[in-house]
XYZ file of C-alpha atoms in Angstrom:
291
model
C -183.903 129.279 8.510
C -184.602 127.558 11.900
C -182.117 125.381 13.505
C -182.246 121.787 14.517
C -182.561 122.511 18.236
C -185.692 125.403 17.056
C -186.701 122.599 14.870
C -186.976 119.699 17.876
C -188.162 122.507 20.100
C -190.765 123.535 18.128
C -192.051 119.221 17.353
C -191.892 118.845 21.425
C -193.945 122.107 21.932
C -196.267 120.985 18.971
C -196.709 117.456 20.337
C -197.341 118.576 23.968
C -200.164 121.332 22.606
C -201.666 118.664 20.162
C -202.283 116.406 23.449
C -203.808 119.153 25.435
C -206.215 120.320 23.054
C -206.866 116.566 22.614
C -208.237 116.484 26.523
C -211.502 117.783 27.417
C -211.916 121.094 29.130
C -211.516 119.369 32.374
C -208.756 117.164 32.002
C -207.214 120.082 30.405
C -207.075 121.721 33.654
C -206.218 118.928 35.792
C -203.220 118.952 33.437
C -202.169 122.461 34.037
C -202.679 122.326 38.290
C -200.448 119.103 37.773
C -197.825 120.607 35.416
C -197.938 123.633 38.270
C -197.873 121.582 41.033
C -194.843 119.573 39.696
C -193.053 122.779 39.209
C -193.841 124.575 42.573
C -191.649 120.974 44.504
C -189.026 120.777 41.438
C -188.405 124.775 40.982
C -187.029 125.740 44.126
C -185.643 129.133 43.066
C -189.114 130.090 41.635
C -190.377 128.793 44.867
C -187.933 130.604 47.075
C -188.303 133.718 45.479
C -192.166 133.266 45.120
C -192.273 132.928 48.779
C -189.664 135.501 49.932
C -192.127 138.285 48.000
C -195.622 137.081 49.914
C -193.568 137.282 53.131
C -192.752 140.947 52.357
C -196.484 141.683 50.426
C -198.104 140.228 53.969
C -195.929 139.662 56.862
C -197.496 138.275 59.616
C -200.879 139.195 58.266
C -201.006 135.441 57.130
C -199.251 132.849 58.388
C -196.396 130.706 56.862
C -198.636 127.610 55.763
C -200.925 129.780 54.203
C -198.134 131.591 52.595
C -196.769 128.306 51.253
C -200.432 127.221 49.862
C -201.155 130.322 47.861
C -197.267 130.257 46.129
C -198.388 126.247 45.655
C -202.068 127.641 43.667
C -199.881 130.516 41.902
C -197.880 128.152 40.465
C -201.005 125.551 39.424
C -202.431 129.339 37.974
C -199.600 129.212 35.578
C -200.089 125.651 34.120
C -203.409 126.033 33.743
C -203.105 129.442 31.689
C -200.107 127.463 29.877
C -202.398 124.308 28.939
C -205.333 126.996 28.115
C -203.342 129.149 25.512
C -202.426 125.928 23.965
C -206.150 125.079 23.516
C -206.620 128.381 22.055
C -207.706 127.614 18.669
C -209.744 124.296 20.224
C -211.274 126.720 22.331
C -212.479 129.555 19.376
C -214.436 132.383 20.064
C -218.110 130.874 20.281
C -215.800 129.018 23.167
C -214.333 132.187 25.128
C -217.994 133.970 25.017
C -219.269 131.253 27.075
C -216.077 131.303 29.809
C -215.545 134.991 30.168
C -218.299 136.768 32.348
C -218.400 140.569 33.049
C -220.601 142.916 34.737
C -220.293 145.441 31.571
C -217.918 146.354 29.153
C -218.966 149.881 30.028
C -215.349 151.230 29.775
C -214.349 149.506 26.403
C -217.429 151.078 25.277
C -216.498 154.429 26.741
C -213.045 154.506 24.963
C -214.400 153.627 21.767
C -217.180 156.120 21.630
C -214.820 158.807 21.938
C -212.206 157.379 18.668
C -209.239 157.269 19.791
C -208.701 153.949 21.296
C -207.978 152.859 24.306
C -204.477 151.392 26.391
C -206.085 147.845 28.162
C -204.106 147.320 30.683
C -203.519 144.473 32.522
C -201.024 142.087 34.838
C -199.704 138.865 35.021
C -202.788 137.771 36.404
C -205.291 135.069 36.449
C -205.485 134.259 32.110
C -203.881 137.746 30.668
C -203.783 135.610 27.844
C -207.296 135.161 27.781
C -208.506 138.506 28.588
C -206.995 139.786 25.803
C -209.669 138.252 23.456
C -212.558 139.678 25.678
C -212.822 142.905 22.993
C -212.611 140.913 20.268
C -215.060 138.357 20.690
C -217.439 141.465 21.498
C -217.138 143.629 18.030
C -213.981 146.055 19.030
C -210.973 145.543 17.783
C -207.705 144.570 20.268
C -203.712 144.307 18.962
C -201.444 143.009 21.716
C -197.996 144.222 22.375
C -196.008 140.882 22.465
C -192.047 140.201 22.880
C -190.415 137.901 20.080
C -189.650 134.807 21.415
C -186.288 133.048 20.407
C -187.067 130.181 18.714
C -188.967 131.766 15.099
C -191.074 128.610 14.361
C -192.154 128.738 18.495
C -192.965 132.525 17.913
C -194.971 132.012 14.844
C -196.684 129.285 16.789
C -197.761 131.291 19.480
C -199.123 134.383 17.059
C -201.428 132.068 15.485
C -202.902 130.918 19.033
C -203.884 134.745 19.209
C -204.987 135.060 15.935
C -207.338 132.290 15.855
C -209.282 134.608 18.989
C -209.407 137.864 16.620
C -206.494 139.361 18.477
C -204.175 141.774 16.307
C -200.559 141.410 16.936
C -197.508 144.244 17.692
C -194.305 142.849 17.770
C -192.472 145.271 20.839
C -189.509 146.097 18.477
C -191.805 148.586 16.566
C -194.118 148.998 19.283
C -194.168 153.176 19.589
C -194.515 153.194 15.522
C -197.342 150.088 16.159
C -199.370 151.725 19.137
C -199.899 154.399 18.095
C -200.711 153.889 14.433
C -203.368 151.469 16.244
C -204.976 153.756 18.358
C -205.584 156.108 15.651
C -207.253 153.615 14.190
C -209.746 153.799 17.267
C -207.858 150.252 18.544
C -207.503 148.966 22.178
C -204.126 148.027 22.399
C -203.466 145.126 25.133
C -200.704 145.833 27.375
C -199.141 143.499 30.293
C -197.505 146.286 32.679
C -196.726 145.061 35.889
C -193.146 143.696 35.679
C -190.123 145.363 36.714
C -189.024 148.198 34.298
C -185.087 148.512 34.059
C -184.953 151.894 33.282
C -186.091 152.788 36.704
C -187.252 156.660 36.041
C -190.696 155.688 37.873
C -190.731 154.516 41.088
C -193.873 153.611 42.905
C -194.588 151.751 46.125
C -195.989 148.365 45.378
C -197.394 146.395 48.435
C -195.290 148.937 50.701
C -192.342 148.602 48.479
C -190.626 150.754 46.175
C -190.819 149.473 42.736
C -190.167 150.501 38.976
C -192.756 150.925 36.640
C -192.644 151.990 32.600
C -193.633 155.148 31.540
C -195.386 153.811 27.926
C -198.763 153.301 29.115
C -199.252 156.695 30.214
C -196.943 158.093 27.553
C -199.341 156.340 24.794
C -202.333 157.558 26.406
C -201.383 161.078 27.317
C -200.066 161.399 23.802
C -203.010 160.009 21.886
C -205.889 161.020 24.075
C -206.796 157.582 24.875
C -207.628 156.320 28.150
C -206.329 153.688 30.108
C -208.602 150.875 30.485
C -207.249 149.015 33.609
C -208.565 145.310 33.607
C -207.881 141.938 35.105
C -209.296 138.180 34.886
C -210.092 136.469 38.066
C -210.038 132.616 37.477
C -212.839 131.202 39.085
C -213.235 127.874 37.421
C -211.724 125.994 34.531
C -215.077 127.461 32.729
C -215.967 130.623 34.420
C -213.204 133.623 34.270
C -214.560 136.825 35.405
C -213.415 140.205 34.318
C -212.501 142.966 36.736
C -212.733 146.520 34.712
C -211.527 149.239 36.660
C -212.572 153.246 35.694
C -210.919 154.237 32.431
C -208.177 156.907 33.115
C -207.571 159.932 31.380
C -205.626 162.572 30.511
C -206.705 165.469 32.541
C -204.263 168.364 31.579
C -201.151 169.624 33.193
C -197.327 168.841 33.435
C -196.011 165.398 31.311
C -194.382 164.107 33.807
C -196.511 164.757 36.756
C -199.394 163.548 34.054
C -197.381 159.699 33.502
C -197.076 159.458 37.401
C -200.256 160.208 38.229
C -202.213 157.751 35.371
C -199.780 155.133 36.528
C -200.261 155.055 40.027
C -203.621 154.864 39.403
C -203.833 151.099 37.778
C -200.882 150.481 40.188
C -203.237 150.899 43.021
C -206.149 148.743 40.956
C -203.742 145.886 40.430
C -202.389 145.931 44.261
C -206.021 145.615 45.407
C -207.140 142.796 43.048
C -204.190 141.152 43.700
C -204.585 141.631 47.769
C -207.659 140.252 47.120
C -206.551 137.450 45.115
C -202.845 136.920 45.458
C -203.188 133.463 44.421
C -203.967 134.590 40.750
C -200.841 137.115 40.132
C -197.189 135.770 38.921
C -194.825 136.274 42.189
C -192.620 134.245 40.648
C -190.196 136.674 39.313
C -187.812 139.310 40.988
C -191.068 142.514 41.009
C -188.625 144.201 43.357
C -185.300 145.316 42.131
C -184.785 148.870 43.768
């Protein structure tokens, strides 16, 4: 049974979602720059640390205003995926088709043609929320790997904001028994990958930096003969997201272990260059580095 403090938690979530899908699309996203731009001035650890990893990404390839305005628009990035994932179920599926825009789902496709699945991969970039609904809304079926979050009735909340855009759900406490019963069911199975792994037994340079990376993307793949599918969402406008695929990755043969490093550094590099290109859209608010 949920607490109180779940309990008020979960009425002052519920209340604050209610308004936002109340808002047009629009004023939705005014919302979320001005819940981001509230944070960037009143977070300064967030800030500071936000700041301290574009100084080491870039050094003196940009300068220290422009440094400070893309940690401000990272920041406003994360409110307005906040205030869209609230609007989730206002938004629907006839909604996402007309927001998401890709060249070609040619590597979706590709995965799916072949039956076992596929590992979509992504980072904390742009709406990974969002993304994640791009197979469904398009015929192929997509369970997300998601952490439990602490407060039941929040969690439960959250779930059904993915549900109501066709997205299947694996909680990450049964996610090797989950993943892989998915991709044998010729699944994608959405993955966000690009945050520090504890366990550091793969280390690879990010942004000239050594950092740790997991092993169960690769693992999954190599193990099920699914590809990778590497993907991000570029945020263009409140009503235009465009999808970045990169080439799925496969399996090729060989050693394991030379097999996971190899697959991973390949979406490593993918996300690095997206993310050089757009480092206003990726989460640099959390300690990436921890070697």
């Amino acid at each position: 049974m949920a607490s109180l403090a779940h309990r008020c938690e979960y009425w002052i979530i519920k209340l604050a979602v209610g308004f936002a899908k109340s808002l047009s699309s629009s004023l939705a996203d005014k919302l979320g720059i001005g819940l981001g731009r509230v944070t960037y001035y009143m977070w300064g650890r967030r800030r500071r640390i936000a700041l301290e990893n574009l100084r080491h990404a870039f050094g003196s390839q940009k300068s220290e205003s422009e440094l400070r305005d893309i940690a401000r628009s990272v920041f406003e990035n994360i409110g307005r995926t906040l205030v869209e994932f609230a609007r989730f179920s206002r938004i629907g599926v006839e909604g996402a088709k007309s927001i998401l825009v890709s060249p070609g789902d040619a590597a979706i496709r590709d995965a799916f043609s072949r039956g076992k699945g596929g590992v979509f991969i992504t980072a904390h970039y742009g709406n990974w929320e969002l993304l994640g609904m791009y197979p469904s809304i398009h015929g192929h079926a997509v369970d997300f790997v998601v952490g439990t979050q602490h407060n039941p009735l929040v969690d439960e909340m959250f779930i059904d904001f993915r549900r109501s855009m066709g997205v299947g759900i694996i909680p990450l406490k049964t996610a090797l028994k989950g993943v892989f019963k998915a991709l044998k069911q010729n699944h994608l199975v959405g993955l966000v990958a690009d945050q520090h792994d504890p366990g550091k037994d793969l280390i690879i340079d990010f942004f000239g930096r050594p950092s740790s990376w997991p092993k169960g993307p690769a693992v999954f793949a190599i193990r099920s003969g699914a590809p990778i599918v590497p993907c991000l969402l570029t945020r263009e406008r409140f009503d235009r997201h465009v999808i970045i695929a990169g080439d799925p990755i496969y399996h090729v043969g060989g050693d394991e272990g030379a097999a996971i490093r190899t697959m991973t550094e390949q979406y490593v590099r993918f996300f690095e260059k997206h993310i050089r290109a757009h480092p206003e859209q990726w989460m640099w608010t959390h300690r990436r580095w921890k070697m």
